[in-house]
Amino acid sequence: MNQTESTVYKYKVEASSDEEFIAKIDDYSKASGPEVYTAVFKILAGIDIPEKKGSRFWRESLEHRLKLMKLLGRYVDITTALSDFLQTSTEHLSHPRLIETTYYENVVRDTIYDQLTGLFNRTYFDETFTQQLSLAKRYNTDLTVLFLDIDNFKEVNDTYGHLAGDEVLKQTAGIINLEKRDSDIAARFGGEEFILLMSHTDSINAFILAERIRKEIELHLFSHKSDTLRITISGGLASYPLNSDNPTQLLSMADSALYLSKGAGKNRISHFKKEKRRYLRVKISQPILVKELDFKDSIPFSGKSKDICVGGILFENKHPLPIGALIKVKVETGHNSSVLLIGKVVRIEKFSENRYDIGMTTSFNEMAKAANHEISAILHSNGSP
């Protein structure tokens, strides 16, 4: 074999001989554990070997190769020796067949890479993430996940077309791939979402890398045909063991951190923060009527509630409201009944044309004043002083 080249998980192994290839595989196994041997059997033989057998099978296959060369009196490459060992000494390769390496590598590439961006795909990431988290637990090392989402990507597609949107996705992926470290695993998670897996990385160092990626994307001039535009990206971080040791929960935490960035104005990176709400929020979807107080000529407008708690309400409507504005919200509860809430606007986020999410905290003092005013009006109308 004049040139051996194979992708073993996140490593690209290049060697000028089988002996050099074998030495590099052993070096990688010392750094990352027995998963490397499992990957070798998957890439070279196309079979799944249990991790607990991988190291032993690799060692025995190398011994088998030396025996074959001594018996035949000629050179035997590692692929031939591996195939013969698996067929004659194990039950894992009962019906081998020949296949062109280039064709096989193309099949593997299509299976693990996203065709548009060239990054790993969601399926590959999910498998690798579980394995890397297991290694982090075994060797007591840090691991951090970064969720990234392009801000206002729908507007790019609507304004410039989907081909321009595809170009933005490809160029964004290129920046992520360029800025990440060799040991990091970058994948397209879906749509305009990307994810970066950083092994041996705590939350602080992960934030430094995430900020570098964010700034590079913010400064980059994206181009498609005659169109040029700038975009921004928001991100969320969650770490093992700081936040969780459960892979599903860790991804959910990174996703929650991403939406903290979105809610705080976008184009930023946020760490996961534990829920600090004092009250239970309940998802609701009811018609509401909103009116800004302290303005005699303010016009009521309709909207839709999203969730509510004792401390406030989140609702959607077509009109922006200034932060700090005092508003009255009437929530329809059905059966010709409603609830009146009064408070201040503490959050506003535009998520599409003429669509805003508005968060309001309840002011019990203002509600008490309104109740007193209503009671006074009723007493006055009945002739009471």
C-alpha positions as MATLAB code, in Angstrom:
seq = 'MNQTESTVYKYKVEASSDEEFIAKIDDYSKASGPEVYTAVFKILAGIDIPEKKGSRFWRESLEHRLKLMKLLGRYVDITTALSDFLQTSTEHLSHPRLIETTYYENVVRDTIYDQLTGLFNRTYFDETFTQQLSLAKRYNTDLTVLFLDIDNFKEVNDTYGHLAGDEVLKQTAGIINLEKRDSDIAARFGGEEFILLMSHTDSINAFILAERIRKEIELHLFSHKSDTLRITISGGLASYPLNSDNPTQLLSMADSALYLSKGAGKNRISHFKKEKRRYLRVKISQPILVKELDFKDSIPFSGKSKDICVGGILFENKHPLPIGALIKVKVETGHNSSVLLIGKVVRIEKFSENRYDIGMTTSFNEMAKAANHEISAILHSNGSP';
ca = [
       0.000    0.000    0.000;
       1.612    3.282   -1.103;
      -0.747    5.587    0.752;
      -3.147    4.827    3.578;
      -5.822    7.402    4.365;
      -8.888    6.867    6.524;
     -11.226    8.932    8.694;
     -11.445    7.446   12.178;
     -14.193    9.308   14.033;
     -12.908   12.856   14.258;
      -9.350   11.980   13.146;
      -8.097   11.973    9.587;
      -5.313    9.389    9.537;
      -2.779    9.775    6.749;
       0.232    7.486    6.445;
       2.727    6.468    3.776;
       2.742    2.818    4.892;
       0.715    0.296    6.854;
       3.262    0.383    9.660;
       2.903    4.158   10.018;
      -0.886    3.802    9.906;
      -0.804    1.171   12.694;
       1.461    3.363   14.839;
      -0.860    6.376   14.447;
      -3.930    4.318   15.344;
      -2.205    3.175   18.533;
      -1.273    6.788   19.358;
      -4.861    7.942   18.874;
      -6.152    5.121   21.069;
      -3.928    6.312   23.920;
      -5.439    9.789   23.621;
      -9.099    8.858   23.063;
      -9.533    5.323   24.320;
     -10.683    2.032   22.740;
     -13.379    3.733   20.616;
     -10.625    4.300   18.030;
     -10.234    0.546   17.465;
     -14.006    0.222   17.063;
     -13.856    2.931   14.410;
     -11.012    1.182   12.553;
     -13.076   -2.003   12.149;
     -16.071    0.078   11.040;
     -14.082    1.970    8.405;
     -11.827   -0.808    7.097;
     -14.190   -3.782    7.370;
     -17.628   -2.166    7.555;
     -18.635   -4.036   10.716;
     -19.497   -3.014   14.272;
     -17.190   -4.530   16.871;
     -18.168   -4.097   20.550;
     -15.849   -1.624   22.256;
     -14.764   -4.184   24.839;
     -13.517   -6.459   22.010;
     -12.019   -3.779   19.768;
      -8.625   -3.495   21.445;
      -8.130   -7.282   21.650;
      -9.258   -7.898   18.064;
      -6.925   -5.177   16.784;
      -3.939   -6.685   18.595;
      -4.791  -10.211   17.430;
      -5.295   -9.069   13.821;
      -1.815   -7.505   13.812;
      -0.345  -10.764   15.127;
      -2.329  -12.619   12.450;
      -0.803  -10.353    9.784;
       2.736  -11.173   10.913;
       1.957  -14.917   10.817;
       0.535  -14.605    7.282;
       3.622  -12.777    6.006;
       5.922  -15.397    7.559;
       3.857  -18.266    6.149;
       3.467  -16.800    2.625;
       6.923  -15.275    2.458;
       5.584  -11.972    1.102;
       4.124   -8.670    2.218;
       0.454   -8.695    3.370;
      -1.356   -5.378    3.739;
      -3.423   -4.573    6.818;
      -6.784   -4.699    4.997;
      -6.168   -8.224    3.686;
      -4.918   -9.449    7.063;
      -7.850   -7.850    8.887;
     -10.376   -9.476    6.553;
      -8.742  -12.917    6.873;
      -8.547  -12.634   10.663;
     -12.206  -11.627   11.036;
     -13.343  -14.446    8.741;
     -11.203  -17.265   10.153;
     -10.877  -16.325   13.829;
     -14.172  -14.593   14.678;
     -17.858  -14.811   13.824;
     -18.036  -11.181   12.661;
     -17.242  -11.642    8.943;
     -18.850  -14.778    7.532;
     -19.520  -13.603    3.950;
     -16.954  -10.996    2.861;
     -17.165   -9.240   -0.499;
     -14.922   -6.913   -2.482;
     -15.859   -3.267   -2.910;
     -14.053   -0.334   -4.502;
     -12.616    1.875   -1.751;
     -13.600    5.131   -3.444;
     -17.202    3.981   -3.787;
     -17.288    2.877   -0.156;
     -15.836    6.165    1.059;
     -18.479    8.056   -0.932;
     -21.212    5.998    0.718;
     -19.693    6.670    4.138;
     -19.442   10.391    3.364;
     -23.084   10.593    2.323;
     -24.048    8.796    5.514;
     -22.261   11.054    7.992;
     -21.946   14.449    6.250;
     -24.508   17.132    5.451;
     -24.473   17.515    1.672;
     -25.103   21.281    1.628;
     -22.615   22.505    4.245;
     -20.028   19.722    4.347;
     -20.289   19.527    8.145;
     -21.280   16.321    9.929;
     -24.993   15.576    9.906;
     -27.410   15.207   12.820;
     -27.250   11.391   12.868;
     -23.463   11.315   13.113;
     -23.465   14.004   15.786;
     -26.000   12.176   17.971;
     -23.931    8.967   17.892;
     -20.627   10.724   18.507;
     -22.032   12.952   21.248;
     -23.150    9.956   23.301;
     -19.730    8.323   22.889;
     -17.800   11.483   23.761;
     -19.916   12.102   26.842;
     -19.242    8.530   27.992;
     -15.508    9.138   27.559;
     -15.749   12.404   29.514;
     -17.401   10.524   32.370;
     -14.845    7.713   32.239;
     -11.787    9.958   32.269;
     -13.313   12.759   34.352;
     -12.850   15.465   31.713;
     -14.936   18.481   30.724;
     -17.183   18.614   27.674;
     -19.237   21.506   26.307;
     -21.976   21.752   23.690;
     -22.612   24.928   21.687;
     -25.899   25.474   19.851;
     -25.753   28.129   17.102;
     -28.696   29.595   15.178;
     -28.572   32.198   12.382;
     -30.551   35.290   13.369;
     -33.482   36.290   11.149;
     -32.673   33.608    8.585;
     -36.240   33.615    7.248;
     -35.767   37.230    6.185;
     -32.692   36.202    4.154;
     -34.752   33.613    2.262;
     -37.704   35.974    1.821;
     -35.571   38.905    0.645;
     -32.835   37.268   -1.418;
     -34.268   33.831   -2.227;
     -33.524   30.302   -1.070;
     -30.364   29.968   -3.158;
     -28.930   32.942   -1.272;
     -30.069   31.286    1.950;
     -28.201   28.121    0.973;
     -25.091   30.189    0.272;
     -25.350   31.821    3.706;
     -25.609   28.363    5.296;
     -22.527   27.138    3.401;
     -20.437   30.212    4.227;
     -21.519   30.129    7.883;
     -20.548   26.460    8.079;
     -17.205   27.330    6.488;
     -16.491   29.943    9.172;
     -17.441   27.521   11.962;
     -15.238   24.825   10.446;
     -12.327   27.244   10.057;
     -12.521   28.685   13.583;
     -13.095   25.458   15.492;
     -10.208   23.340   16.744;
      -9.243   20.059   15.093;
     -10.631   18.072   18.030;
     -14.040   19.806   17.914;
     -16.944   18.199   16.044;
     -19.144   20.601   14.066;
     -22.487   19.502   12.632;
     -25.525   20.962   10.964;
     -28.303   20.195   13.420;
     -31.139   21.142   11.080;
     -32.362   24.177    9.129;
     -30.250   27.172   10.141;
     -29.055   25.514   13.370;
     -25.511   24.287   13.931;
     -23.947   22.499   16.866;
     -20.365   22.234   18.069;
     -19.124   19.506   20.396;
     -16.031   20.516   22.360;
     -14.407   17.674   24.308;
     -11.890   18.421   27.077;
     -13.333   21.957   27.215;
     -14.903   23.758   30.164;
     -17.580   26.454   29.886;
     -15.102   29.360   30.048;
     -12.852   28.190   27.216;
     -15.915   27.154   25.221;
     -17.306   30.672   25.571;
     -14.041   32.154   24.250;
     -14.243   29.946   21.145;
     -17.965   30.618   20.702;
     -17.378   34.384   20.872;
     -14.641   34.103   18.251;
     -17.021   32.315   15.897;
     -19.803   34.833   16.584;
     -17.549   37.813   15.862;
     -16.171   36.290   12.658;
     -19.699   35.731   11.353;
     -20.758   39.249   12.357;
     -17.805   40.759   10.445;
     -18.103   38.499    7.399;
     -19.565   39.965    4.203;
     -21.773   37.257    2.735;
     -22.179   37.255   -1.014;
     -24.451   35.545   -3.539;
     -24.255   36.602   -7.175;
     -24.648   40.405   -7.048;
     -26.096   40.465   -3.532;
     -24.028   41.116   -0.428;
     -25.331   41.023    3.120;
     -24.309   40.683    6.726;
     -25.826   38.313    9.232;
     -25.420   37.545   12.914;
     -25.677   34.357   14.903;
     -26.813   33.548   18.436;
     -25.519   30.724   20.602;
     -26.134   28.765   23.780;
     -23.654   26.761   25.889;
     -24.117   23.837   28.281;
     -21.312   21.820   29.896;
     -20.566   18.491   31.523;
     -20.210   18.078   34.475;
     -21.242   21.648   35.345;
     -24.822   21.471   34.057;
     -25.747   17.812   33.489;
     -24.408   14.308   32.811;
     -27.388   13.319   30.644;
     -26.902   13.783   26.865;
     -30.535   14.635   26.115;
     -30.723   17.067   29.001;
     -27.415   18.684   28.054;
     -28.683   19.386   24.525;
     -31.919   20.788   25.929;
     -29.941   23.086   28.223;
     -27.804   24.367   25.332;
     -31.007   24.969   23.373;
     -32.489   26.902   26.315;
     -29.314   28.989   26.533;
     -29.650   29.750   22.817;
     -33.130   31.164   23.396;
     -31.764   33.283   26.234;
     -29.512   34.862   23.595;
     -32.428   35.329   21.218;
     -34.562   36.927   23.912;
     -31.752   39.228   25.019;
     -31.465   40.820   21.569;
     -29.678   38.167   19.439;
     -26.060   38.231   18.188;
     -24.698   36.966   21.489;
     -23.612   33.813   23.325;
     -25.277   32.737   26.588;
     -24.498   30.101   29.196;
     -27.282   27.870   30.441;
     -28.898   29.226   33.581;
     -31.171   27.337   35.901;
     -34.775   28.467   35.975;
     -35.109   31.239   38.534;
     -38.802   32.016   38.131;
     -40.628   32.255   41.412;
     -43.881   31.024   39.945;
     -45.075   28.157   37.792;
     -45.800   29.196   34.212;
     -48.744   27.670   32.367;
     -49.007   27.543   28.579;
     -52.215   29.164   27.400;
     -53.529   30.410   24.080;
     -56.359   32.843   24.649;
     -57.464   36.103   22.988;
     -56.331   39.222   24.838;
     -56.983   42.948   24.670;
     -54.034   45.263   25.411;
     -54.121   48.996   26.242;
     -51.279   51.263   27.226;
     -52.118   53.173   30.421;
     -51.453   56.816   31.265;
     -52.347   57.825   27.693;
     -55.905   58.969   27.121;
     -55.705   58.484   23.371;
     -54.044   55.046   23.422;
     -55.910   52.550   21.268;
     -56.658   49.024   22.536;
     -55.383   46.244   20.291;
     -55.860   42.502   20.250;
     -53.314   39.720   20.625;
     -52.854   36.158   21.860;
     -51.481   34.954   25.193;
     -48.709   32.325   25.227;
     -48.036   31.595   28.898;
     -49.052   33.073   32.209;
     -48.065   32.935   35.873;
     -48.710   34.877   39.037;
     -45.701   37.056   38.213;
     -46.611   38.021   34.665;
     -47.698   37.070   31.172;
     -46.116   36.497   27.764;
     -48.250   37.394   24.753;
     -47.992   37.927   21.001;
     -49.378   40.846   19.013;
     -48.799   42.921   15.870;
     -47.637   46.105   17.621;
     -44.396   46.849   19.514;
     -44.530   48.426   22.947;
     -41.738   50.354   24.686;
     -39.812   48.653   27.488;
     -41.116   49.977   30.813;
     -44.529   50.936   29.445;
     -47.435   50.471   31.868;
     -50.120   48.365   30.185;
     -53.461   46.739   30.929;
     -54.088   43.239   29.559;
     -57.527   41.671   29.484;
     -57.320   37.876   29.072;
     -60.427   36.060   27.845;
     -60.919   32.912   29.917;
     -64.088   31.592   28.238;
     -67.768   31.501   29.213;
     -67.962   35.312   28.884;
     -65.395   35.804   31.658;
     -61.976   37.466   31.655;
     -59.018   38.354   33.857;
     -57.542   41.851   34.055;
     -53.781   42.197   34.533;
     -51.795   45.420   34.920;
     -48.031   45.669   34.789;
     -44.891   46.819   32.980;
     -43.342   45.646   29.711;
     -39.991   43.996   30.472;
     -39.257   42.186   27.206;
     -40.023   42.599   23.533;
     -38.791   40.437   20.644;
     -39.675   40.706   16.963;
     -39.707   37.241   15.395;
     -41.279   38.082   12.018;
     -42.920   40.980   10.191;
     -45.647   42.534   12.393;
     -45.269   39.796   15.021;
     -43.862   40.533   18.472;
     -43.447   38.575   21.689;
     -44.041   40.863   24.675;
     -43.352   39.970   28.294;
     -45.110   41.831   31.098;
     -44.544   41.560   34.847;
     -47.633   41.974   36.985;
     -47.821   45.048   39.227;
     -50.080   44.270   42.182;
     -49.964   47.901   43.333;
     -51.345   49.105   40.006;
     -53.950   46.328   40.003;
     -55.010   47.353   43.498;
     -55.348   50.966   42.347;
     -57.459   49.848   39.374;
     -59.652   47.699   41.642;
     -60.114   50.595   44.063;
     -61.034   52.878   41.179;
     -63.633   50.381   39.910;
     -65.127   49.939   43.396;
     -65.257   53.712   43.883;
     -67.038   54.104   40.568;
     -69.630   51.503   41.532;
     -70.263   53.156   44.937;
     -70.498   56.589   43.319;
     -73.016   55.362   40.741;
     -75.192   54.048   43.605;
     -75.193   57.388   45.415;
     -72.569   56.589   48.044;
     -69.996   59.307   48.912;
];
